[in-house]
Every structure is written in structure tokens, then in C-alpha cells.
Coordinates of C-alpha atoms (C1' of nucleotides) in Angstrom, one line a residue:
Chain A
X1 CA 10.9 41.3 -18.4
X2 CA 9.8 44.5 -16.6
X3 CA 8.0 45.4 -20.3
X4 CA 6.1 42.5 -20.5
X5 CA 2.2 42.4 -19.6
X6 CA 1.7 39.1 -18.2
X7 CA 3.7 39.7 -15.2
X8 CA 2.8 43.7 -15.0
X9 CA -0.8 42.4 -14.5
X10 CA 0.4 40.1 -11.8
X11 CA 2.6 43.0 -10.1
X12 CA 0.1 45.5 -10.2
X13 CA -3.2 43.0 -9.1
X14 CA -0.7 41.6 -6.1
X15 CA 0.0 45.5 -5.2
X16 CA -3.8 46.5 -5.6
X17 CA -5.3 43.2 -4.2
X18 CA -2.2 43.7 -0.8
X19 CA -4.0 47.6 -0.6
X20 CA -7.9 46.7 -0.8
X21 CA -7.0 43.7 1.8
X22 CA -5.2 46.7 4.4
X23 CA -7.9 49.2 4.2
X24 CA -11.1 46.7 4.4
X25 CA -9.1 45.4 8.0
X26 CA -10.6 48.8 9.6
X27 CA -14.4 46.8 8.8
X28 CA -12.7 43.3 9.3
X29 CA -13.4 42.0 6.1
X30 CA -11.7 39.9 3.2
X31 CA -11.9 41.1 0.2
X32 CA -14.2 38.0 -0.9
X33 CA -16.5 38.8 2.2
X34 CA -16.8 42.0 0.9
X35 CA -17.5 41.1 -2.8
X36 CA -20.3 38.3 -1.1
X37 CA -22.1 41.2 0.5
X38 CA -22.0 43.2 -2.8
X39 CA -23.5 40.5 -4.4
X40 CA -26.0 39.5 -2.0
X41 CA -26.9 42.7 -1.5
X42 CA -27.4 43.9 -5.3
X43 CA -29.2 40.4 -6.0
X44 CA -31.7 39.9 -2.5
X45 CA -32.7 36.1 -2.3
X46 CA -29.8 35.0 -3.7
X47 CA -28.6 31.5 -2.8
X48 CA -25.3 30.3 -2.0
X49 CA -24.9 28.1 -5.0
X50 CA -25.6 31.1 -7.3
X51 CA -22.6 33.0 -5.7
X52 CA -20.1 30.6 -5.7
X53 CA -20.6 30.4 -9.9
X54 CA -20.4 33.9 -9.6
X55 CA -17.6 34.4 -7.9
X56 CA -15.5 30.8 -8.7
X57 CA -16.2 30.0 -5.3
X58 CA -16.2 26.0 -4.4
X59 CA -19.5 25.4 -2.7
X60 CA -17.8 23.4 0.4
X61 CA -15.7 26.9 1.2
X62 CA -18.8 28.9 1.4
X63 CA -20.0 26.7 3.9
X64 CA -17.3 28.6 6.6
X65 CA -17.6 31.7 5.1
X66 CA -21.3 32.6 5.1
X67 CA -21.4 30.9 8.7
X68 CA -18.7 33.2 10.1
X69 CA -20.7 36.2 7.8
X70 CA -24.0 34.6 9.7
X71 CA -22.3 34.6 13.0
X72 CA -21.1 38.5 12.9
X73 CA -24.8 39.1 12.3
X74 CA -24.4 40.3 8.9
X75 CA -26.1 38.0 6.7
X76 CA -29.9 36.3 7.1
X77 CA -30.6 32.9 5.7
X78 CA -34.3 33.0 5.3
X79 CA -36.2 29.6 3.7
X80 CA -36.7 29.1 0.4
X81 CA -37.7 25.9 0.3
X82 CA -36.6 22.3 2.8
X83 CA -33.7 23.0 0.3
X84 CA -32.6 26.2 -0.3
X85 CA -32.2 29.7 1.5
X86 CA -32.2 33.3 0.4
X87 CA -29.4 35.2 1.6
X88 CA -30.1 38.9 2.7
X89 CA -28.4 41.2 5.2
X90 CA -28.7 42.4 8.3
X91 CA -29.6 46.0 9.1
X92 CA -26.4 45.1 10.6
X93 CA -24.8 44.2 7.1
X94 CA -26.5 47.2 5.3
X95 CA -24.4 49.4 8.2
X96 CA -21.6 47.8 7.5
X97 CA -21.3 47.1 3.9
X98 CA -22.1 51.2 3.3
X99 CA -19.2 51.5 5.3
X100 CA -17.7 49.3 2.5
X101 CA -18.5 50.8 -0.1
X102 CA -16.9 53.8 0.8
X103 CA -13.8 52.4 1.1
X104 CA -14.0 50.8 -2.1
X105 CA -15.0 53.7 -3.7
X106 CA -11.9 55.5 -2.7
X107 CA -9.8 53.0 -3.4
X108 CA -11.2 52.3 -7.0
X109 CA -10.9 56.1 -7.3
X110 CA -6.9 56.2 -6.3
X111 CA -6.4 53.6 -8.7
X112 CA -8.1 54.9 -11.4
X113 CA -6.2 58.4 -10.8
X114 CA -2.5 56.7 -10.9
X115 CA -3.1 55.9 -13.8
X116 CA -1.5 58.8 -16.1
X117 CA -4.5 60.9 -17.6
X118 CA -3.6 59.6 -21.4
X119 CA -3.2 56.0 -20.5
X120 CA -7.0 56.2 -18.4
X121 CA -10.1 55.7 -20.6
X122 CA -7.5 52.6 -22.1
X123 CA -6.9 50.7 -19.4
X124 CA -11.0 49.9 -19.0
X125 CA -11.7 48.4 -22.1
X126 CA -8.0 47.3 -22.6
X127 CA -8.7 44.9 -19.2
X128 CA -11.6 43.7 -19.8
X129 CA -10.9 43.2 -23.8
X130 CA -8.1 40.8 -21.9
X131 CA -9.9 39.2 -19.2
X132 CA -12.6 37.9 -21.3
X133 CA -10.4 36.4 -24.5
X134 CA -7.9 35.2 -22.0
X135 CA -11.2 33.1 -20.3
X136 CA -12.3 31.8 -23.4
X137 CA -8.6 30.3 -24.3
X138 CA -9.1 28.9 -20.5
X139 CA -12.2 27.7 -21.8
X140 CA -11.1 26.2 -25.0
X141 CA -8.4 24.6 -23.9
Chain B
X1 CA -18.8 46.5 -10.6
X2 CA -17.8 45.1 -13.8
X3 CA -16.3 48.7 -14.6
X4 CA -14.1 48.5 -11.8
X5 CA -10.6 48.7 -12.4
X6 CA -9.4 47.2 -9.3
X7 CA -12.0 44.0 -10.4
X8 CA -10.9 43.8 -13.9
X9 CA -7.2 43.7 -13.2
X10 CA -8.0 40.8 -10.4
X11 CA -10.0 39.0 -12.9
X12 CA -7.1 39.7 -16.0
X13 CA -5.0 38.8 -13.6
X14 CA -6.4 35.4 -13.0
X15 CA -7.5 34.0 -15.9
X16 CA -3.8 34.7 -16.8
X17 CA -1.9 33.2 -14.6
X18 CA -4.3 30.0 -14.8
X19 CA -3.9 30.1 -18.1
X20 CA -0.1 30.2 -18.2
X21 CA 0.2 27.9 -15.2
X22 CA -1.6 25.4 -17.2
X23 CA 0.8 25.6 -20.3
X24 CA 4.0 25.6 -18.0
X25 CA 2.6 22.1 -17.1
X26 CA 4.3 20.8 -20.4
X27 CA 7.5 21.5 -18.8
X28 CA 6.9 20.5 -15.6
X29 CA 7.2 24.0 -13.6
X30 CA 5.3 26.3 -11.8
X31 CA 5.4 30.0 -12.6
X32 CA 7.7 30.5 -9.8
X33 CA 10.1 28.4 -10.5
X34 CA 9.9 30.0 -14.5
X35 CA 10.9 33.0 -12.8
X36 CA 13.9 31.7 -10.8
X37 CA 15.2 30.1 -13.8
X38 CA 15.4 33.0 -16.0
X39 CA 16.5 35.2 -12.8
X40 CA 19.2 32.9 -12.6
X41 CA 20.1 32.7 -16.2
X42 CA 20.1 36.2 -16.7
X43 CA 22.6 36.9 -13.0
X44 CA 24.9 34.0 -12.9
X45 CA 26.3 33.2 -9.8
X46 CA 23.5 35.2 -8.1
X47 CA 22.4 34.0 -4.4
X48 CA 19.6 32.6 -2.7
X49 CA 18.6 35.4 -0.3
X50 CA 19.0 37.9 -3.6
X51 CA 16.4 35.7 -5.9
X52 CA 14.3 35.9 -2.4
X53 CA 14.2 40.2 -2.4
X54 CA 13.4 40.3 -5.9
X55 CA 10.4 38.1 -6.5
X56 CA 9.3 38.8 -2.9
X57 CA 9.6 34.7 -1.4
X58 CA 10.5 34.2 2.1
X59 CA 13.8 32.7 2.2
X60 CA 12.2 30.1 4.4
X61 CA 10.3 29.0 0.9
X62 CA 13.0 29.3 -1.2
X63 CA 14.8 26.2 0.5
X64 CA 12.4 23.4 -0.7
X65 CA 11.5 25.4 -4.1
X66 CA 15.7 25.2 -4.5
X67 CA 16.0 22.1 -3.4
X68 CA 13.4 20.5 -6.2
X69 CA 15.5 22.3 -9.0
X70 CA 18.4 20.8 -7.8
X71 CA 17.2 17.1 -7.5
X72 CA 16.1 17.8 -11.2
X73 CA 19.1 18.6 -12.3
X74 CA 18.3 22.2 -13.4
X75 CA 20.4 24.4 -11.2
X76 CA 23.9 24.0 -9.4
X77 CA 24.9 25.2 -6.3
X78 CA 28.8 26.4 -6.2
X79 CA 30.0 27.4 -3.1
X80 CA 30.8 31.5 -3.2
X81 CA 32.2 31.4 0.6
X82 CA 31.6 29.5 3.5
X83 CA 28.0 31.2 4.0
X84 CA 27.1 31.4 0.3
X85 CA 26.3 29.7 -2.8
X86 CA 26.2 31.2 -6.3
X87 CA 23.3 29.7 -8.6
X88 CA 23.8 28.9 -12.4
X89 CA 22.1 26.1 -14.7
X90 CA 23.0 22.9 -15.2
X91 CA 23.6 22.0 -19.5
X92 CA 19.8 20.2 -18.6
X93 CA 18.7 23.3 -17.2
X94 CA 19.5 25.3 -20.2
X95 CA 17.6 22.9 -22.3
X96 CA 14.4 23.2 -20.3
X97 CA 14.7 26.7 -19.9
X98 CA 14.8 27.1 -24.0
X99 CA 11.6 25.4 -23.9
X100 CA 10.1 27.3 -21.1
X101 CA 11.2 31.0 -23.1
X102 CA 9.3 29.4 -26.1
X103 CA 6.3 28.9 -23.7
X104 CA 7.0 32.6 -22.1
X105 CA 6.7 34.6 -25.7
X106 CA 4.5 33.0 -27.3
X107 CA 1.6 33.9 -24.6
X108 CA 3.2 37.0 -23.4
X109 CA 2.2 37.8 -27.8
X110 CA -0.7 35.9 -27.5
X111 CA -2.0 38.3 -24.7
X112 CA -0.5 41.2 -26.3
X113 CA -2.7 40.4 -29.3
X114 CA -5.7 39.8 -27.3
X115 CA -5.9 43.4 -26.7
X116 CA -7.5 45.4 -29.4
X117 CA -5.4 47.9 -31.3
X118 CA -6.4 50.7 -30.2
X119 CA -5.8 50.4 -26.3
X120 CA -2.7 48.2 -26.7
X121 CA 0.5 50.8 -26.9
X122 CA -1.9 52.2 -23.8
X123 CA -1.4 48.8 -21.6
X124 CA 2.4 48.6 -20.7
X125 CA 2.7 51.9 -19.6
X126 CA -0.9 52.1 -17.8
X127 CA -0.2 48.8 -15.8
X128 CA 3.8 49.9 -14.8
X129 CA 2.2 53.4 -13.9
X130 CA -0.3 51.5 -11.9
X131 CA 1.9 48.8 -10.4
X132 CA 4.5 51.7 -9.1
X133 CA 2.0 53.9 -7.4
X134 CA 0.2 51.3 -6.0
X135 CA 3.9 49.8 -4.0
X136 CA 4.7 52.9 -3.1
X137 CA 1.4 54.2 -1.3
X138 CA 1.8 50.6 0.6
X139 CA 5.4 51.4 1.1
X140 CA 3.6 54.9 2.4
X141 CA 1.1 53.1 4.8
Chain C
dT1 C1' -31.4 13.1 -12.4
dA2 C1' -29.7 17.3 -11.3
dT3 C1' -29.3 20.8 -7.6
dT4 C1' -28.0 22.4 -3.1
dG5 C1' -25.8 21.9 1.5
dT6 C1' -22.8 19.4 3.9
dT7 C1' -18.7 17.2 6.6
dA8 C1' -14.2 16.0 6.7
dT9 C1' -9.8 16.0 4.7
dA10 C1' -5.9 16.9 1.8
dC11 C1' -2.6 20.3 -0.3
dT12 C1' -0.8 24.0 -1.9
dC13 C1' 1.5 28.8 -0.4
dT14 C1' 2.9 31.6 2.3
dA15 C1' 4.3 32.8 7.3
dT16 C1' 6.8 32.5 11.7
dA17 C1' 10.1 31.6 14.8
dA18 C1' 14.0 30.0 16.3
dC19 C1' 18.5 29.4 15.5
dT20 C1' 23.5 28.6 13.5
dA21 C1' 26.7 30.2 11.0
dT22 C1' 29.7 33.3 8.9
dA23 C1' 30.3 38.2 6.2
Chain D
dT1 C1' 25.7 43.3 13.8
dA2 C1' 24.1 42.1 9.7
dT3 C1' 23.6 39.5 6.3
dA4 C1' 23.1 34.0 4.7
dG5 C1' 21.2 29.5 5.0
dT6 C1' 18.3 26.5 7.5
dT7 C1' 14.4 23.8 10.2
dA8 C1' 9.9 23.3 11.5
dT9 C1' 5.2 24.5 12.3
dA10 C1' 1.0 27.2 11.7
dG11 C1' -2.1 29.2 8.5
dA12 C1' -4.6 30.8 5.3
dG13 C1' -6.1 30.0 1.0
dT14 C1' -8.4 25.9 -2.0
dA15 C1' -9.2 21.2 -3.8
dT16 C1' -11.6 16.7 -3.9
dA17 C1' -14.1 13.2 -1.9
dA18 C1' -18.6 11.0 -0.2
dC19 C1' -22.9 12.0 1.4
dA20 C1' -27.6 13.4 2.2
dA21 C1' -31.9 15.5 1.3
dT22 C1' -35.2 17.7 -2.3
dA23 C1' -36.1 20.2 -6.8

DNA sequence: TATTGTTATACTCTATAACTATA
DNA sequence: TATAGTTATAGAGTATAACAATA
């Protein structure tokens, strides 16, 4: 079973997620929080429902997530019209995300270096193809 | 972000898990149930606490899991001493696992074929190294 | 009519604590 | 003293349904 792609994928992903979660505790963020902040920074005035589609989060679950980020003064909502709010980072949010980005890029570099040199160039295209083809299979079923 | 190993790892693993869960519904098993059945078949008279260590399941959570498998007549407990029970598959359990094994091996073959040929030989050793090194990092911290 | 956002709630999975009994 | 198994419970995380208001 140890040589099965599905099993190894699961084990590697779980281990990586667990390590990253641990490292993000220093900025008091979960992985999903960091993902949302990155998305807001890269797409100023993005609305909640757009984030929910991109990250596969139910809109109902976006509410407490964004409320927490807002209460911590990381994110601000600016009314676009009477229905939607554009999201953007506060000054404090930008500062926290800068710290977070350092953690993320260091973590990513560590992950890459753990792949033996002769396999390193193959891991990204292999995972990318695996992801896309598996997503497609799910959509077809 | 789409080229980050950690991100791709997560996406590919989630997609694969979701697809396998869906396929296992035909035998009314979750992935964890199938893993436990495989472990019992490969290690007759294994005890619950051993499974809990191997699959990283809290012993408290093994109780309802094994009870369900026992109530469905897939698994039997045979007393080893006054404290432990050896687990093994019933005839019915063996039959269901045979079906399950077909689903698993077909799924695994599909996954492998989704990796482009030029990267295929690299994915298993790459994931294995990533898993082990990341587990080690977690243990050290 | 579809989208956006929200509330309330339920379900699953996982985690913790306290406990009994046996190796 | 450590291990095996159990109970009860708490906490995330995620999912569904129903709803109001606006594009």
C-alpha cells in the first residue's frame, strides 16, 4: 500500500498541512485564513461570494470567517452597492500578511528541497496534471 | 500560487479523496473503513490499538468505527486474552473487501495514468521523500 | 430571475478527559 | 506501570435549508 499514489498523496498532504498549520500559529492564522488574505491582497475589492467559489467554501461559512478577520482589524468591507461589499486589507492586515508571506515562502522552499534533486523538476507538473485530470473526472461523474 | 508544491499537493489530494469516497459508496464504505479492512486482512488477529497507531486514529474513535463494521458482519472480534480482541474478517467481510479491492486498484491505476508519461516514474519516489521528510520535521518540532 | 449575504442548525470528524480492567 | 478498551463529551469543520434584499 506504501507505493500507492493515492495513499502517498494523502500522507504527504496531511503531513504538509499539519506542519504549515503549526507554523502559522505564530501569526494566529489558519491556512484558510491565510488563503483568504492572499486572495484579497491580490484582488482588491473582491467580494465574499467570489472567494467562496475560488476556495470551495460554502457562502454560509464565509460569514464567521470574514467576521473574525474583520474583528481582528485585518480586513475591511467597503460597500460597492446596497448588496455587495468589496474586501480589502487594512494596514494591520498588510503587515500581518507580510509576515505570513515569509512563513509561506520559506515553507514552500523547504518542501521543494525535500524532494530529491532528480525528481524535483517533475513534482509540480505531475501534481498539476493529477489535480486537473482528477477534478475533471469528478465533474463528469 | 498555482505552482506551489504545498498548494498543488493539497488540491490533488482533496480531489483524489473526493473521487475515491464517491466510488466507495457502492460498497457503503468510507476510505477509513476500507483502510481498516485492508489492515485486518493483511494482519489477521491484529488488535484495535495497533490499527489506531498505524492509521493515526484515536483509540476512542476506533470504538464506534469497529462496532459499525461488526454490526454489518464485516469484522469479528475473537478474544485473545481477557483484555484484547483479535480482529479478523468474516466471510461477508472478505467478499466486500474483494469488491473494494477492485475499486481501489482501478482507482489507483486511473490516478497513475493521469500523470503524464514523462513524469510518471518520479511521482512515487518524490511523494515518498516529501512525506518522510515532512513527518520528520513535524517530529522534531 | 439569479445573485449576495445571512441565520440557524445539523452532521461528521477529531480530540480530550476520566475511567475500568488486564498484561 | 504501561497497555487495551470504553464512555461521554467538546470542538472544529463542513453542509443544508430557509430567508431577505438587491442586481
